[in-house]
Each structure stands twice: as structure tokens, then as C-alpha cells.
């Protein structure tokens, strides 16, 4: 369970990340975060794993106020969350396999578990044949799928994905979405930021739209189409 | 507590990291070797000078000549008196006959002994060796004041100038050493800082994926330790070889100055290897700890 209470973030250059946002996401939900570029989607997600600290407000994950968390505790918070970063953040000196295995190494998984789980996850995202490649030998979409594989390999209870289909062709995007839905069905809370209206429209999940750092819409079984009022701004 | 499994992984990561950043590693190892070589040289020079002084202390003794016509009792009483003085390590009595004998032998003319045997002009004496060359002149004053001692001779000038050389060399060595260790540490931590800087993105990513500081730090520490150990090993080998070489050359030269010797390689290396290991690993570890510290804060 994730709760935000009056969370505000203004960057040091004056840009507004989030402006007094309160919301609640239950365990097992599948939530799309939509909104224009620069509206604050990534800021929101980054606050959940403490890359960005809020100026005001409280963020509660699994009944813990993470804004009051000790530095030493942060790694353990991050291990509760699987994260797909918008900029992938793959370790450049490790192969696809090693990058995914790394997430298991840090939680102290045995080499047996690692040898068993990593190939399965790579199969899920369709990267079995690229296991030995280094990130700079991969296409954008392949890097993105590696990042996704790393995020789900530990079966964390919460998955945070910042535009995980941003670099994929429609067919692959759908494979990834099916994968995320499967994970969600197993009880994992999925929070996904995206721009892709077809996906949002087709899945009929909860949609939270952010504009200029504020929640402009929060609907269950929503679609991208409800954005009417915001397209006006740009027409 | 970390699992054995994880430790093995991190150890492997350390070695892989060392290999991947081998250019940096070579630079760091070079810096450490440079420092340790200078340390090794100063140490060898210093201990050998001390060893030479020690040898001189026994060689450059004090000769105390006795007055004529002392009874055997008086002589043995004097000998005990001198022997119990502080800073005296040995007393040898040289009788008039012995003095004449060695005088004639020194001059390579046995007939001298026969010639002066009846009316021996040479006085009997004590050959006194000291434990501390620096305090020799004080001792000489005390001996000269004794009843029955006629005159004392000691190598005041030689002693003083050797002490002077020894002290100067020690100060210069110490100065060079301090400067080099400081410069070495700076160079070392800079090279490691550079390594870490190159890898800071990697470190950040690891943290965002949920790695603890400890997990991230250990491979760097292992890398630093290995760099230190390799540096220490190379320095030890180099010092051993060159010391051995110098020893061979120097034995001829020094040997001609009245039988002085230098310390054997094993004696020098015993302490030096321990110092090298400690300093090498110390510099390597401190370097990595300092260098990585500020990049862990994400
Ligand atoms: N580190 C930062 N320093 C200063 N300003 C920032 C920083 N990160 C984001 N911003 C600003 O905060 C606002 C929100 O950025 P954010 O990254 O949350 O947008 P986003 O909704 O994720 O956009 P996109 O869809 O393009 O990823 C933007 O105006 C952006 O310029
Ligand atoms: Mg974003």
C-alpha cells in the first residue's frame, strides 16, 4: 500500500515536480500514471524509491513513512520495489545476464537460485539470445527489456516502471504489457508511467493523470481519451 | 551478516574490477612501488649506518695508559673500576711486553722486540670499548681522573665526524621519506579517485537497485588491498635484488676499511617486508575508502 499526503517538490531551479499531491494506491493494483512530458510523472516515481526527496508532505509505503527513513534503511526499501528506470540504468560492464543476476546478488540469493531464475526472466522478456551481450551492444528496446527483467527477477511486491514500453515496437510493447499483467495477477502492485494511449485505453486500469505537478484526473477503468481538457491547451 | 556466497561474488568483482581498470591499477601500483622503494632505500641506508656505528663503537675504543710501576693488585683494581663504569662494554689489559710485541710486529721488525726488551719504553694500557659512541668523551674524562692512569687516547675526531654523518643522513632520509609518503598518498588517492569517478555512474546504479554501501565498497577495498599487496611484492623483490647487488660491490670497498661489514639481505628484508605489506595495504585501503566515500551518498 502506498500513500502520499500533500507531497510537494520544487526543484532548485524553480521547476515544479509535484504540487501538493495526495493519493492512495492499494496492494495489488495496476495503475497507469499519464500526463504530458515534464508534468511530474518521473518525479512522483523517483520519490517512491528516494531518488528525489519531497519538500513537504509524507509518503507512506507498507505503513512506513519513507520520508523519515534512516539512510541505512534506503537499500532495503529499494529491494521491496522492482524498478524500471526511464534511463534504464544498466551496469555498462556487465552482460545482460549479469545485470539481471546483480539484483539477486545484492539480496544474497544463492548461485543456484540465480542460475534458475535469471534465464526464466530473460525468457519472459524475450532476451534469452542476448544474455551474453553488453548493454552497449543492445538496441534501446533490448536495454529496456533488460531493465524490466532486472526489476522483476526478485519478485518484489511492488513494481515501478517509468515508461517501460517507450522504446518498443507495438508488438513487443504488447508482450511486455502482457508480462506486466501476469505479474500483477500474481499480486504485485504495478505502477507504470506511460504516454501510450492505445495501451492505456485497451487495458482499462486505473489511470492517474498528472499535469503541472498536480493530479488532474484519477479514474478506475479509465482511458487516455478522458484527457480532452488537456489536449485543448495544445491545440 | 554477509553470506559466504555474496563474499565470493564480491571478491570476484574486486579482481574483475582490478583487471578492467588495469591502467589505473598500474598507475596506483607504480606510485606505491615508488614510495616503498624510497622507504626501503632509506631504511637500508639507516640500519646499515647504525650497524657501522655499532662496529665502530667497538673498534674506536679508548686507550688508557698506565703509570709505571703499578702492582698487579693495583692494576686489577683499576680494571674492575673501569669495567663497572657506565658505557663500558669491554676492558682488555695490554701489558708492556704485549705492547712491545705488537709494536714490533706492526713494524715488521722482530729485532725491535729483542732490542727494547730489557728497557721497555712502552707503557702498559687498557683497551676500553664503549657501548655508546656519543658519550665517549664523558667516559674518557672519568677514566683520566682515576689514580694510576697516566694518559688517555681516543679517536675524538673520527668519532665525532662519524656521528655527524650518521645524524645528517638520518635527518635527510627522514625528510625525504615524509615528503615521499605524503606525495605518494596524494598520487595514490588521486588515481583511485579517478577510478571511482569513472565508475561513479556504476556506483549510483548499484545504489538505486538496492545495494548497501558495504556491498558496493567491498570490491573496491579488495581492489585496493590487491594493489597494495602487488606493490609491496614488487618493491620487496626490487629491494632484495638491488641490495644484494650493492652488497657484493660494497663488500670489497668497505672491507678494506678495517674489516667493517654490512648487514645481510635477510636481516634487512625481515622487517622491511612487514613494513611494505602494512604500508602497501594501508595506502591501498585508505586510498579506496577515501576515494569512494562521497559517491555513496545517493
Ligand atoms: N533533477 C532536476 N532538476 C531540476 N528540474 C528537474 C529535475 N528533474 C525534473 N525536473 C523538472 O521537473 C519537472 C517534472 O519532470 P519529470 O521528470 O517528473 O517529468 P515527466 O512527467 O517524467 O516527463 P517525461 O514524460 O518527459 O518523462 C520538469 O519541468 C522537469 O524539467
Ligand atoms: Mg519521466
Coordinates of C-alpha atoms and ligand atoms in Angstrom, one line a residue:
Chain A
X1 CA 0.0 0.0 0.0
X2 CA 1.3 3.4 -1.0
X3 CA 0.0 6.8 0.3
X4 CA 1.0 10.3 -0.5
X5 CA -0.1 13.2 1.8
X6 CA 0.3 16.7 0.4
X7 CA 3.6 15.9 -1.3
X8 CA 5.3 18.9 -3.0
X9 CA 8.6 19.1 -4.8
X10 CA 10.1 22.2 -6.3
X11 CA 13.5 21.6 -7.9
X12 CA 16.3 24.0 -7.0
X13 CA 16.0 25.7 -10.5
X14 CA 12.3 26.5 -9.7
X15 CA 10.8 23.8 -11.8
X16 CA 7.7 22.2 -10.2
X17 CA 8.0 18.5 -9.9
X18 CA 4.9 17.8 -7.8
X19 CA 2.5 20.3 -6.2
X20 CA 0.6 19.2 -3.2
X21 CA -0.3 15.7 -4.3
X22 CA -2.2 13.2 -2.2
X23 CA -3.2 9.8 -3.4
X24 CA -3.5 6.2 -2.3
X25 CA -2.7 3.0 -4.2
X26 CA -3.8 -0.3 -2.7
X27 CA -1.9 -3.5 -2.7
X28 CA -2.3 -5.5 -5.9
X29 CA -3.5 -2.5 -8.0
X30 CA -2.4 -1.8 -11.6
X31 CA -2.0 2.0 -12.0
X32 CA -1.1 4.0 -15.1
X33 CA 0.5 7.4 -14.5
X34 CA -0.1 9.6 -17.5
X35 CA 0.5 13.2 -18.4
X36 CA 2.4 15.4 -20.7
X37 CA 6.2 15.4 -20.8
X38 CA 7.5 17.4 -17.9
X39 CA 4.3 17.1 -15.9
X40 CA 5.9 15.3 -13.0
X41 CA 5.4 11.5 -13.6
X42 CA 9.1 10.6 -13.1
X43 CA 9.3 12.9 -10.1
X44 CA 6.5 11.0 -8.5
X45 CA 8.1 7.6 -9.1
X46 CA 11.5 8.8 -8.1
X47 CA 10.1 9.9 -4.7
X48 CA 8.9 6.3 -4.1
X49 CA 12.4 4.9 -4.1
X50 CA 14.0 8.0 -2.6
X51 CA 16.0 9.4 -5.6
X52 CA 14.1 12.6 -5.0
X53 CA 13.1 13.9 -1.6
X54 CA 9.8 15.8 -1.2
X55 CA 10.0 19.4 0.2
X56 CA 6.7 18.9 2.0
X57 CA 4.4 16.0 2.7
X58 CA 4.5 12.4 3.7
X59 CA 5.0 9.3 1.7
X60 CA 4.0 6.0 3.3
X61 CA 4.9 2.6 1.8
X62 CA 3.7 -0.5 3.6
X63 CA 2.9 1.5 6.7
X64 CA 6.4 3.1 6.8
X65 CA 6.9 6.8 6.4
X66 CA 9.8 6.7 4.0
X67 CA 10.4 10.4 4.3
X68 CA 11.6 9.8 7.8
X69 CA 13.7 6.8 6.9
X70 CA 17.3 6.5 8.0
X71 CA 19.9 6.4 5.3
X72 CA 20.9 2.9 6.1
X73 CA 17.4 1.7 5.5
X74 CA 17.1 3.0 2.0
X75 CA 18.7 -0.1 0.3
X76 CA 16.1 -2.3 2.0
X77 CA 13.2 0.0 0.8
X78 CA 14.6 -0.2 -2.7
X79 CA 14.6 -4.0 -2.5
X80 CA 10.9 -4.0 -1.8
X81 CA 10.4 -2.3 -5.1
X82 CA 11.3 -3.5 -8.6
X83 CA 12.2 -0.5 -10.7
X84 CA 12.4 0.1 -14.4
X85 CA 14.1 3.5 -14.8
X86 CA 13.3 5.8 -17.6
X87 CA 17.0 5.9 -18.5
X88 CA 17.4 2.1 -17.9
X89 CA 20.5 2.3 -15.6
X90 CA 22.1 -0.9 -16.7
X91 CA 25.6 -1.6 -15.5
X92 CA 27.8 -1.0 -18.5
X93 CA 30.5 -3.5 -17.6
X94 CA 28.1 -6.4 -17.1
X95 CA 26.3 -8.5 -19.6
X96 CA 22.5 -8.8 -19.8
X97 CA 22.7 -11.9 -17.7
X98 CA 25.0 -10.4 -15.1
X99 CA 22.9 -7.2 -14.9
X100 CA 19.8 -9.3 -14.0
X101 CA 21.8 -11.5 -11.7
X102 CA 23.2 -8.5 -9.9
X103 CA 19.7 -7.7 -8.5
X104 CA 19.8 -11.2 -7.0
X105 CA 23.4 -10.9 -5.8
X106 CA 22.6 -7.9 -3.7
X107 CA 19.9 -9.6 -1.8
X108 CA 22.2 -12.6 -1.1
X109 CA 20.5 -15.1 -3.4
X110 CA 22.3 -18.4 -3.8
X111 CA 24.1 -19.1 -7.0
X112 CA 21.6 -22.0 -7.6
X113 CA 18.6 -19.7 -7.3
X114 CA 20.4 -17.2 -9.6
X115 CA 21.1 -19.8 -12.2
X116 CA 17.5 -20.9 -12.1
X117 CA 15.7 -17.6 -12.1
X118 CA 17.7 -15.4 -14.4
X119 CA 17.1 -17.5 -17.6
X120 CA 13.4 -17.7 -16.8
X121 CA 13.0 -14.0 -16.6
X122 CA 15.2 -13.4 -19.7
X123 CA 12.8 -15.8 -21.5
X124 CA 9.8 -13.8 -20.3
X125 CA 11.1 -10.5 -21.8
X126 CA 12.3 -12.3 -24.9
X127 CA 16.0 -11.8 -24.4
X128 CA 17.4 -15.3 -24.0
X129 CA 19.5 -15.0 -27.0
X130 CA 21.1 -11.7 -25.9
X131 CA 22.1 -12.9 -22.4
X132 CA 25.8 -12.6 -23.2
X133 CA 25.6 -9.1 -24.7
X134 CA 26.8 -6.0 -23.0
X135 CA 24.3 -3.0 -22.8
X136 CA 26.2 -1.1 -25.5
X137 CA 25.6 -3.9 -27.9
X138 CA 21.8 -3.8 -27.4
X139 CA 19.1 -1.7 -29.1
X140 CA 17.1 0.7 -26.9
X141 CA 14.2 -1.7 -26.7
X142 CA 16.5 -4.6 -25.7
X143 CA 18.1 -2.4 -23.0
X144 CA 14.6 -1.5 -21.7
X145 CA 13.6 -5.2 -21.6
X146 CA 16.8 -6.0 -19.7
X147 CA 15.9 -3.3 -17.2
X148 CA 12.5 -4.8 -16.9
X149 CA 13.9 -8.3 -16.4
X150 CA 16.1 -7.0 -13.6
X151 CA 13.1 -5.3 -12.0
X152 CA 11.0 -8.4 -11.8
X153 CA 13.6 -11.1 -11.1
X154 CA 13.3 -10.8 -7.3
X155 CA 9.5 -11.0 -7.3
X156 CA 9.3 -7.7 -5.4
X157 CA 5.8 -6.8 -4.1
X158 CA 5.8 -3.5 -5.9
X159 CA 6.9 -2.8 -9.5
X160 CA 7.6 0.7 -10.5
X161 CA 8.1 1.2 -14.3
X162 CA 8.9 4.6 -15.8
X163 CA 7.8 4.3 -19.5
X164 CA 8.8 0.6 -19.8
X165 CA 7.5 0.5 -23.4
X166 CA 8.9 3.8 -24.5
X167 CA 11.4 2.3 -27.0
X168 CA 9.4 -0.7 -28.2
X169 CA 7.5 -1.5 -31.3
X170 CA 3.8 -2.2 -30.8
X171 CA 4.2 -5.9 -30.9
X172 CA 6.9 -6.0 -28.3
X173 CA 5.1 -3.4 -26.2
X174 CA 2.1 -5.8 -26.0
X175 CA 4.3 -8.7 -25.0
X176 CA 5.7 -6.6 -22.2
X177 CA 2.3 -5.4 -21.2
X178 CA 1.1 -9.0 -21.0
X179 CA 4.1 -9.8 -18.9
X180 CA 3.3 -6.9 -16.5
X181 CA -0.4 -8.0 -16.3
X182 CA 0.8 -11.6 -15.4
X183 CA 3.0 -10.2 -12.7
X184 CA 0.1 -8.1 -11.5
X185 CA -2.2 -11.1 -11.4
X186 CA 0.3 -12.8 -9.1
X187 CA -0.4 -10.0 -6.6
X188 CA 2.3 -7.5 -7.4
X189 CA 1.3 -3.8 -7.3
X190 CA 2.3 -2.3 -10.7
X191 CA 2.7 1.4 -11.1
X192 CA 3.6 2.4 -14.7
X193 CA 4.2 5.8 -16.2
X194 CA 3.4 6.0 -19.9
X195 CA 2.5 8.2 -22.8
X196 CA 0.9 5.4 -24.9
X197 CA -2.8 5.9 -25.3
X198 CA -3.5 2.6 -27.1
X199 CA -2.2 0.6 -24.2
X200 CA -3.9 2.7 -21.5
X201 CA -7.2 2.6 -23.5
X202 CA -7.1 -1.1 -24.1
X203 CA -6.2 -2.3 -20.5
X204 CA -8.9 -0.4 -18.7
X205 CA -6.9 0.1 -15.5
X206 CA -6.8 2.9 -13.0
X207 CA -5.4 6.0 -14.6
X208 CA -3.9 8.8 -12.7
X209 CA -3.1 11.8 -14.8
X210 CA -0.7 14.4 -13.7
X211 CA -0.4 17.9 -15.2
X212 CA 1.9 20.6 -14.0
X213 CA 2.7 18.6 -10.9
X214 CA -0.9 18.1 -9.8
X215 CA -3.4 15.2 -10.2
X216 CA -5.8 16.3 -12.9
X217 CA -7.6 13.0 -13.1
X218 CA -7.9 9.8 -11.2
X219 CA -10.3 7.2 -12.7
X220 CA -10.7 3.5 -12.4
X221 CA -11.1 1.6 -15.7
X222 CA -10.1 4.8 -17.4
X223 CA -8.6 5.6 -20.8
X224 CA -6.4 8.2 -22.3
X225 CA -9.4 9.7 -24.1
X226 CA -10.7 11.4 -21.0
X227 CA -7.8 13.8 -21.4
X228 CA -10.0 16.2 -23.6
X229 CA -9.5 19.2 -21.4
X230 CA -5.7 18.9 -21.6
X231 CA -5.5 18.5 -25.4
X232 CA -7.2 21.9 -25.7
X233 CA -4.2 23.5 -24.2
X234 CA -2.0 22.4 -27.0
X235 CA -4.4 22.9 -29.9
Chain B
X1 CA 25.9 -10.7 8.2
X2 CA 27.0 -11.3 4.7
X3 CA 26.7 -14.7 3.2
X4 CA 29.8 -16.7 2.0
X5 CA 28.2 -16.8 -1.4
X6 CA 28.0 -13.0 -1.5
X7 CA 31.5 -12.5 -0.3
X8 CA 32.9 -14.8 -3.0
X9 CA 30.9 -12.8 -5.6
X10 CA 32.3 -9.5 -4.2
X11 CA 35.9 -10.9 -4.2
X12 CA 35.5 -11.9 -7.8
X13 CA 34.1 -8.5 -8.6
X14 CA 37.2 -6.9 -7.0
X15 CA 39.5 -9.0 -9.2
X16 CA 37.5 -8.3 -12.3
X17 CA 37.5 -4.6 -11.4
X18 CA 41.2 -4.6 -11.0
X19 CA 41.7 -6.2 -14.4
X20 CA 39.1 -3.9 -16.1
X21 CA 40.8 -0.8 -14.7
X22 CA 44.3 -2.2 -15.2
X23 CA 45.7 1.1 -16.5
X24 CA 44.7 2.9 -13.3
X25 CA 45.8 -0.1 -11.3
X26 CA 49.2 0.0 -12.9
X27 CA 49.5 3.7 -12.1
X28 CA 48.5 3.1 -8.4
X29 CA 50.9 0.2 -8.1
X30 CA 53.6 2.3 -9.6
X31 CA 53.0 5.0 -7.0
X32 CA 53.1 2.6 -4.2
X33 CA 56.2 0.9 -5.5
X34 CA 57.9 4.3 -5.8
X35 CA 57.1 5.2 -2.2
X36 CA 58.1 1.8 -0.9
X37 CA 61.4 1.8 -2.8
X38 CA 62.4 5.1 -1.3
X39 CA 61.4 3.8 2.1
X40 CA 63.4 0.7 1.5
X41 CA 66.5 2.6 0.5
X42 CA 66.3 4.9 3.5
X43 CA 65.7 2.0 5.8
X44 CA 68.6 0.0 4.4
X45 CA 70.9 3.0 4.5
X46 CA 69.9 3.9 8.0
X47 CA 70.1 0.5 9.5
X48 CA 73.5 -0.1 7.9
X49 CA 74.8 3.2 9.2
X50 CA 73.7 2.2 12.7
X51 CA 75.3 -1.1 12.2
X52 CA 78.6 0.5 11.1
X53 CA 78.5 2.8 14.1
X54 CA 78.0 -0.2 16.3
X55 CA 81.0 -1.8 14.8
X56 CA 83.0 1.5 15.2
X57 CA 82.0 1.7 18.8
X58 CA 83.9 -1.5 19.4
X59 CA 86.7 -0.5 17.1
X60 CA 87.2 3.1 18.1
X61 CA 87.9 2.3 21.7
X62 CA 89.7 4.3 24.3
X63 CA 93.2 3.5 25.2
X64 CA 94.2 4.4 28.8
X65 CA 97.9 4.2 29.5
X66 CA 99.0 3.2 33.0
X67 CA 101.6 4.8 35.1
X68 CA 104.9 2.9 35.5
X69 CA 105.5 0.6 38.5
X70 CA 101.9 -0.3 39.4
X71 CA 101.5 -3.5 41.3
X72 CA 99.3 -6.3 39.9
X73 CA 96.8 -5.7 42.6
X74 CA 96.5 -2.0 41.7
X75 CA 96.2 -2.9 38.0
X76 CA 93.4 -5.4 38.6
X77 CA 91.7 -2.9 41.0
X78 CA 91.8 -0.3 38.2
X79 CA 90.4 -2.8 35.7
X80 CA 87.4 -3.6 37.9
X81 CA 86.8 0.1 38.5
X82 CA 86.7 0.8 34.7
X83 CA 84.7 -2.2 34.0
X84 CA 81.9 -1.1 36.3
X85 CA 81.6 2.3 34.8
X86 CA 78.6 3.0 32.6
X87 CA 79.0 3.0 28.9
X88 CA 81.9 0.5 29.1
X89 CA 81.4 -2.7 27.2
X90 CA 84.8 -4.3 27.4
X91 CA 88.2 -3.8 29.0
X92 CA 91.4 -5.6 27.8
X93 CA 94.7 -5.3 29.6
X94 CA 97.8 -4.9 27.5
X95 CA 101.0 -5.5 29.4
X96 CA 104.3 -3.7 28.5
X97 CA 105.5 -6.9 26.8
X98 CA 102.4 -7.4 24.7
X99 CA 102.6 -3.7 23.7
X100 CA 106.2 -4.1 22.6
X101 CA 105.4 -7.3 20.8
X102 CA 102.6 -5.9 18.7
X103 CA 104.6 -2.7 18.1
X104 CA 107.4 -4.7 16.6
X105 CA 105.0 -6.9 14.7
X106 CA 103.3 -3.8 13.3
X107 CA 106.6 -2.5 12.1
X108 CA 107.6 -5.9 10.7
X109 CA 110.9 -6.0 12.5
X110 CA 111.2 -8.7 15.1
X111 CA 114.5 -7.5 16.2
X112 CA 112.9 -4.4 17.8
X113 CA 111.4 -6.7 20.4
X114 CA 114.8 -8.1 21.4
X115 CA 116.4 -4.6 21.3
X116 CA 114.0 -2.9 23.8
X117 CA 113.1 -6.0 25.9
X118 CA 115.3 -5.0 28.7
X119 CA 114.4 -1.4 28.8
X120 CA 110.9 -1.3 27.5
X121 CA 109.8 2.3 26.8
X122 CA 106.1 1.3 26.1
X123 CA 103.6 1.7 28.8
X124 CA 101.0 -0.9 29.8
X125 CA 97.5 0.0 28.9
X126 CA 93.8 -0.8 28.9
X127 CA 91.9 -1.1 25.6
X128 CA 88.4 0.0 26.5
X129 CA 85.4 -0.4 24.2
X130 CA 82.2 1.6 24.7
X131 CA 78.6 1.0 24.2
X132 CA 77.6 4.5 23.1
X133 CA 80.0 6.4 20.9
X134 CA 78.3 9.7 21.6
X135 CA 79.1 9.6 25.3
X136 CA 82.7 8.5 24.8
X137 CA 84.3 11.8 25.8
X138 CA 82.5 11.9 29.1
X139 CA 83.8 8.4 29.8
X140 CA 87.3 9.5 28.9
X141 CA 87.2 12.3 31.4
X142 CA 86.2 9.9 34.2
X143 CA 88.9 7.4 33.3
X144 CA 91.6 10.1 33.1
X145 CA 90.7 11.2 36.6
X146 CA 91.4 7.7 38.0
X147 CA 94.5 7.3 40.2
X148 CA 97.2 5.3 38.2
X149 CA 96.1 6.4 34.8
X150 CA 98.8 8.3 33.1
X151 CA 97.2 9.4 29.8
X152 CA 94.2 8.5 27.6
X153 CA 94.0 8.4 23.8
X154 CA 90.8 8.1 21.8
X155 CA 89.8 8.9 18.3
X156 CA 87.9 12.0 19.2
X157 CA 87.8 13.5 15.7
X158 CA 87.0 10.3 13.9
X159 CA 84.2 9.5 16.3
X160 CA 82.7 13.0 16.1
X161 CA 82.7 13.1 12.3
X162 CA 81.1 9.7 12.0
X163 CA 78.4 10.7 14.5
X164 CA 77.9 13.8 12.4
X165 CA 77.5 11.9 9.2
X166 CA 75.1 9.4 10.8
X167 CA 72.9 12.2 12.2
X168 CA 72.8 14.1 8.9
X169 CA 72.0 11.0 6.9
X170 CA 69.1 10.1 9.3
X171 CA 67.6 13.6 9.1
X172 CA 67.9 13.7 5.3
X173 CA 66.4 10.3 5.0
X174 CA 63.5 11.1 7.3
X175 CA 62.8 14.3 5.4
X176 CA 62.8 12.6 2.1
X177 CA 60.6 9.8 3.5
X178 CA 58.0 12.1 4.9
X179 CA 57.8 14.1 1.7
X180 CA 57.5 10.9 -0.4
X181 CA 54.9 9.3 1.7
X182 CA 52.8 12.4 1.6
X183 CA 53.2 12.8 -2.2
X184 CA 52.6 9.1 -2.7
X185 CA 49.4 9.1 -0.7
X186 CA 48.2 12.0 -2.7
X187 CA 49.0 10.4 -6.0
X188 CA 47.5 7.2 -4.9
X189 CA 44.3 8.6 -3.7
X190 CA 44.1 10.7 -6.8
X191 CA 44.4 7.7 -9.1
X192 CA 41.8 5.8 -7.1
X193 CA 39.6 8.8 -7.1
X194 CA 39.9 8.8 -10.9
X195 CA 38.9 5.2 -11.0
X196 CA 35.9 5.8 -8.8
X197 CA 35.0 8.9 -10.7
X198 CA 35.0 6.8 -13.9
X199 CA 32.8 4.3 -12.1
X200 CA 30.5 6.7 -10.2
X201 CA 27.7 6.0 -12.5
X202 CA 28.1 2.4 -11.9
X203 CA 28.1 3.0 -8.1
X204 CA 24.9 5.2 -8.4
X205 CA 23.1 2.5 -10.4
X206 CA 24.1 -0.2 -7.8
X207 CA 22.6 2.0 -5.1
X208 CA 19.4 2.6 -7.0
X209 CA 18.9 -1.1 -7.5
X210 CA 19.2 -1.5 -3.7
X211 CA 22.8 -2.4 -3.0
X212 CA 24.1 -1.5 0.5
X213 CA 27.2 0.7 0.9
X214 CA 29.0 -2.3 2.3
X215 CA 28.2 -4.4 -0.8
X216 CA 29.5 -1.7 -3.1
X217 CA 32.5 -0.9 -1.0
X218 CA 33.9 -4.4 -0.6
X219 CA 35.1 -4.9 -4.2
X220 CA 36.9 -1.6 -4.1
X221 CA 38.5 -2.5 -0.9
X222 CA 39.6 -5.8 -2.3
X223 CA 40.9 -4.0 -5.3
X224 CA 42.9 -1.5 -3.1
X225 CA 44.3 -4.4 -1.0
X226 CA 45.4 -6.3 -4.0
X227 CA 47.0 -3.1 -5.5
X228 CA 48.8 -2.6 -2.2
X229 CA 50.0 -6.2 -2.0
X230 CA 51.2 -6.3 -5.6
X231 CA 53.1 -3.0 -5.0
X232 CA 54.6 -4.4 -1.8
X233 CA 55.7 -7.6 -3.6
X234 CA 57.3 -5.8 -6.5
X235 CA 59.1 -3.4 -4.1
X236 CA 60.4 -6.3 -1.9
X237 CA 61.8 -8.1 -5.0
X238 CA 63.4 -5.0 -6.3
X239 CA 65.0 -4.0 -3.0
X240 CA 66.2 -7.6 -2.4
X241 CA 67.9 -7.7 -5.8
X242 CA 69.4 -4.3 -5.7
X243 CA 70.6 -4.6 -2.1
X244 CA 72.2 -7.9 -2.9
X245 CA 74.0 -6.3 -5.9
X246 CA 75.2 -3.3 -3.8
X247 CA 76.3 -5.7 -1.1
X248 CA 78.5 -7.6 -3.4
X249 CA 80.1 -4.3 -4.8
X250 CA 80.4 -2.7 -1.4
X251 CA 81.9 -5.6 0.5
X252 CA 85.2 -5.1 -1.4
X253 CA 85.3 -1.4 -0.7
X254 CA 84.2 -1.4 2.9
X255 CA 86.2 -4.5 3.7
X256 CA 89.4 -2.6 3.0
X257 CA 88.5 0.0 5.7
X258 CA 89.5 -2.2 8.6
X259 CA 87.0 -5.1 8.3
X260 CA 83.7 -3.4 8.5
X261 CA 80.7 -5.4 7.2
X262 CA 77.2 -4.5 6.0
X263 CA 74.0 -6.3 7.2
X264 CA 73.0 -9.3 5.2
X265 CA 69.9 -9.1 2.9
X266 CA 67.8 -11.4 5.1
X267 CA 68.3 -9.1 8.1
X268 CA 67.2 -6.1 6.1
X269 CA 64.2 -7.8 4.4
X270 CA 62.8 -9.3 7.6
X271 CA 61.5 -6.0 8.9
X272 CA 61.1 -4.4 5.5
X273 CA 58.7 -7.0 4.1
X274 CA 56.4 -6.4 7.1
X275 CA 56.6 -2.7 6.6
X276 CA 56.0 -3.0 2.9
X277 CA 52.9 -5.1 3.4
X278 CA 51.5 -2.9 6.1
X279 CA 52.1 0.3 4.2
X280 CA 51.1 -1.0 0.8
X281 CA 47.8 -2.4 2.0
X282 CA 47.3 0.6 4.2
X283 CA 47.8 3.1 1.4
X284 CA 45.6 0.9 -0.9
X285 CA 42.8 0.6 1.6
X286 CA 42.8 4.2 2.8
X287 CA 43.0 5.4 -0.8
X288 CA 39.9 3.4 -1.8
X289 CA 38.0 4.3 1.3
X290 CA 38.6 8.0 0.8
X291 CA 38.0 7.9 -2.9
X292 CA 34.7 6.0 -2.8
X293 CA 33.2 7.7 0.2
X294 CA 31.5 10.7 -1.3
X295 CA 30.0 8.7 -4.2
X296 CA 27.9 6.5 -1.9
X297 CA 25.6 9.3 -1.0
X298 CA 22.6 8.6 -3.3
Ligands
LIG1 N1 16.8 17.0 -11.5 C1 16.0 18.0 -11.8 N2 16.4 19.3 -11.6 C2 15.6 20.3 -12.0 N3 14.4 20.1 -12.6 C3 14.0 18.9 -12.8 C4 14.8 17.8 -12.5 N4 14.1 16.7 -12.8 C5 13.0 17.1 -13.4 N5 12.9 18.4 -13.4 C6 11.8 19.2 -13.9 O1 10.6 18.9 -13.1 C7 9.5 18.8 -14.0 C8 8.9 17.4 -14.0 O2 9.8 16.5 -14.5 P1 9.5 14.9 -14.6 O3 10.8 14.2 -15.0 O4 8.9 14.5 -13.4 O5 8.5 14.9 -15.9 P2 7.9 13.6 -16.6 O6 6.4 13.7 -16.4 O7 8.5 12.4 -16.1 O8 8.3 13.9 -18.1 P3 8.6 12.8 -19.3 O9 7.2 12.3 -19.7 O10 9.2 13.6 -20.3 O11 9.4 11.8 -18.7 C9 10.0 19.2 -15.4 O12 9.7 20.5 -15.6 C10 11.5 19.0 -15.3 O13 12.1 19.9 -16.1
LIG2 MG1 9.7 10.9 -17.0

